Short mmCIF file of C-alpha atoms in Angstrom, two decimals:
data_model
loop_
_atom_site.label_atom_id
_atom_site.label_comp_id
_atom_site.label_asym_id
_atom_site.label_seq_id
_atom_site.Cartn_x
_atom_site.Cartn_y
_atom_site.Cartn_z
CA UNK A 184 26.63 158.65 175.39
CA UNK A 185 24.22 156.68 173.24
CA UNK A 186 20.47 156.83 173.80
CA UNK A 187 17.54 155.72 171.67
CA UNK A 188 14.76 157.99 170.42
CA UNK A 189 11.31 156.82 169.43
CA UNK A 190 8.35 158.92 168.28
CA UNK A 191 4.66 158.09 168.61
CA UNK A 192 1.59 160.02 167.57
CA UNK A 193 -1.52 159.07 169.49
CA UNK A 194 -4.36 157.84 167.34
CA UNK A 195 -2.21 156.51 164.51
CA UNK A 196 -2.48 152.87 163.55
CA UNK A 197 1.24 152.44 163.07
CA UNK A 198 2.08 149.68 165.52
CA UNK A 199 5.82 149.52 165.17
CA UNK A 200 7.90 152.27 166.70
CA UNK A 201 11.43 152.41 165.40
CA UNK A 202 14.18 153.18 167.90
CA UNK A 203 16.77 155.53 166.44
CA UNK A 204 20.20 155.65 168.13
CA UNK A 205 21.50 159.12 169.04
CA UNK A 206 24.94 159.93 170.37
CA UNK A 207 25.36 162.89 172.71
CA UNK A 208 28.94 164.14 173.11
CA UNK A 209 27.82 165.92 176.29
CA UNK A 210 24.64 164.64 177.96
CA UNK A 211 21.95 167.31 178.44
CA UNK A 212 21.21 168.28 182.04
CA UNK A 213 17.63 169.53 181.67
CA UNK A 214 14.66 169.15 179.33
CA UNK A 215 15.41 172.35 177.43
CA UNK A 216 18.95 171.21 176.58
CA UNK A 217 17.56 167.82 175.54
CA UNK A 218 15.05 169.39 173.15
CA UNK A 219 17.71 171.73 171.74
CA UNK A 220 20.12 168.82 171.15
CA UNK A 221 17.50 166.62 169.47
CA UNK A 222 16.21 169.45 167.26
CA UNK A 223 19.76 170.42 166.23
CA UNK A 224 20.49 166.80 165.32
CA UNK A 225 17.26 166.48 163.29
CA UNK A 226 17.81 169.80 161.46
CA UNK A 227 21.35 168.72 160.58
CA UNK A 228 20.14 165.38 159.22
CA UNK A 229 17.31 167.05 157.29
CA UNK A 230 19.67 169.55 155.66
CA UNK A 231 22.13 166.76 154.78
CA UNK A 232 19.36 164.76 153.09
CA UNK A 233 18.36 167.89 151.21
CA UNK A 234 21.91 168.35 149.88
CA UNK A 235 22.06 164.83 148.48
CA UNK A 236 21.27 165.08 144.80
CA UNK A 237 20.25 161.48 144.50
CA UNK A 238 18.00 160.50 141.63
CA UNK A 239 14.78 158.88 142.83
CA UNK A 240 15.72 155.32 143.56
CA UNK A 241 13.34 152.46 143.12
CA UNK A 242 11.72 150.81 146.11
CA UNK A 243 12.25 147.14 146.70
CA UNK A 244 9.29 144.93 147.49
CA UNK A 245 10.43 144.75 151.12
CA UNK A 246 10.55 148.57 151.39
CA UNK A 247 7.10 148.86 149.83
CA UNK A 248 5.69 146.37 152.36
CA UNK A 249 7.35 148.20 155.28
CA UNK A 250 6.01 151.56 154.12
CA UNK A 251 2.56 150.09 153.45
CA UNK A 252 2.47 148.77 157.01
CA UNK A 253 3.15 152.28 158.29
CA UNK A 254 0.40 153.72 156.09
CA UNK A 255 2.31 155.69 153.44
CA UNK A 256 4.38 154.52 150.50
CA UNK A 257 6.68 157.23 149.18
CA UNK A 258 10.23 158.16 148.31
CA UNK A 259 10.84 160.46 151.32
CA UNK A 260 11.70 163.33 148.98
CA UNK A 261 11.39 166.98 149.93
CA UNK A 262 9.95 168.72 146.90
CA UNK A 263 10.11 172.14 148.57
CA UNK A 264 13.90 172.34 148.51
CA UNK A 265 14.27 174.76 151.44
CA UNK A 266 16.74 174.04 154.19
CA UNK A 267 15.64 174.25 157.81
CA UNK A 268 16.72 177.09 160.09
CA UNK A 269 18.04 175.63 163.34
CA UNK A 270 17.29 178.62 165.60
CA UNK A 271 13.67 178.83 164.40
CA UNK A 272 13.21 175.08 164.77
CA UNK A 273 14.51 175.13 168.36
CA UNK A 274 12.27 178.07 169.28
CA UNK A 275 9.26 176.32 167.73
CA UNK A 276 10.02 173.03 169.51
CA UNK A 277 10.42 174.71 172.91
CA UNK A 278 7.17 176.63 172.45
CA UNK A 279 5.37 173.46 171.35
CA UNK A 280 6.61 171.64 174.44
CA UNK A 281 5.43 174.45 176.71
CA UNK A 282 2.04 174.45 174.94
CA UNK A 283 1.62 170.70 175.47
CA UNK A 284 1.81 169.69 171.82
CA UNK A 285 4.17 166.85 172.70
CA UNK A 286 5.47 165.09 175.79
CA UNK A 287 8.82 163.46 176.46
CA UNK A 288 9.32 160.27 178.45
CA UNK A 289 12.72 159.07 179.59
CA UNK A 290 12.57 155.33 180.25
CA UNK A 291 8.79 155.48 180.93
CA UNK A 292 9.04 158.54 183.23
CA UNK A 293 7.67 161.90 182.05
CA UNK A 294 10.36 164.55 181.73
CA UNK A 295 8.50 167.48 183.36
CA UNK A 296 8.84 171.17 182.52
CA UNK A 297 11.68 172.79 180.55
CA UNK A 298 13.92 173.39 183.54
CA UNK A 299 13.46 169.97 185.16
CA UNK A 300 16.76 168.16 185.57
CA UNK A 301 17.10 164.88 183.72
CA UNK A 302 19.41 161.93 184.17
CA UNK A 303 20.26 160.10 180.99
CA UNK A 304 22.01 156.77 181.23
CA UNK A 305 23.67 154.73 178.54
CA UNK A 306 21.02 153.05 176.33
CA UNK A 307 18.15 155.09 177.80
CA UNK A 308 15.02 155.34 175.66
CA UNK A 309 13.56 158.76 174.91
CA UNK A 310 9.94 158.62 173.78
CA UNK A 311 8.40 161.65 172.12
CA UNK A 312 4.60 161.53 172.02
CA UNK A 313 2.82 164.02 169.83
CA UNK A 314 -0.60 164.72 171.29
CA UNK A 315 -3.65 165.13 169.09
CA UNK A 316 -5.83 168.16 169.66
CA UNK A 317 -9.52 167.38 169.84
CA UNK A 318 -12.07 169.69 168.32
CA UNK A 319 -15.69 170.02 169.15
CA UNK A 320 -17.97 171.94 171.37
CA UNK A 321 -18.06 171.86 175.11
CA UNK A 322 -21.75 171.10 175.61
#
């Protein structure tokens, strides 16, 4: 099953949201399984990028303009060199969801709590919105 994932952080000026296709061999049945599947996929991709020993490539003018439109021009290189631990990442993501750090929308409908059942259809759009915490005093 193929769905599309898009991520948005409130308050950022980046107008374009890129839809990334994701294939699920077995569709998740609740929000917790969805988060676990997405985090596993992202950790796998991150660790694969880390293993690539590619010399810094140059950026074309088109890439520079695209990155400038998003607000940051860089080579997308991880200078730390540490691989991600999948179990820790899943635990962190589930806790962040419970704490309200981000919300998930499936075709413009909020997903609900971790044990809420979900129905993914072919070409559904998953939107992850990272919420910004406000600071300040109450009065």
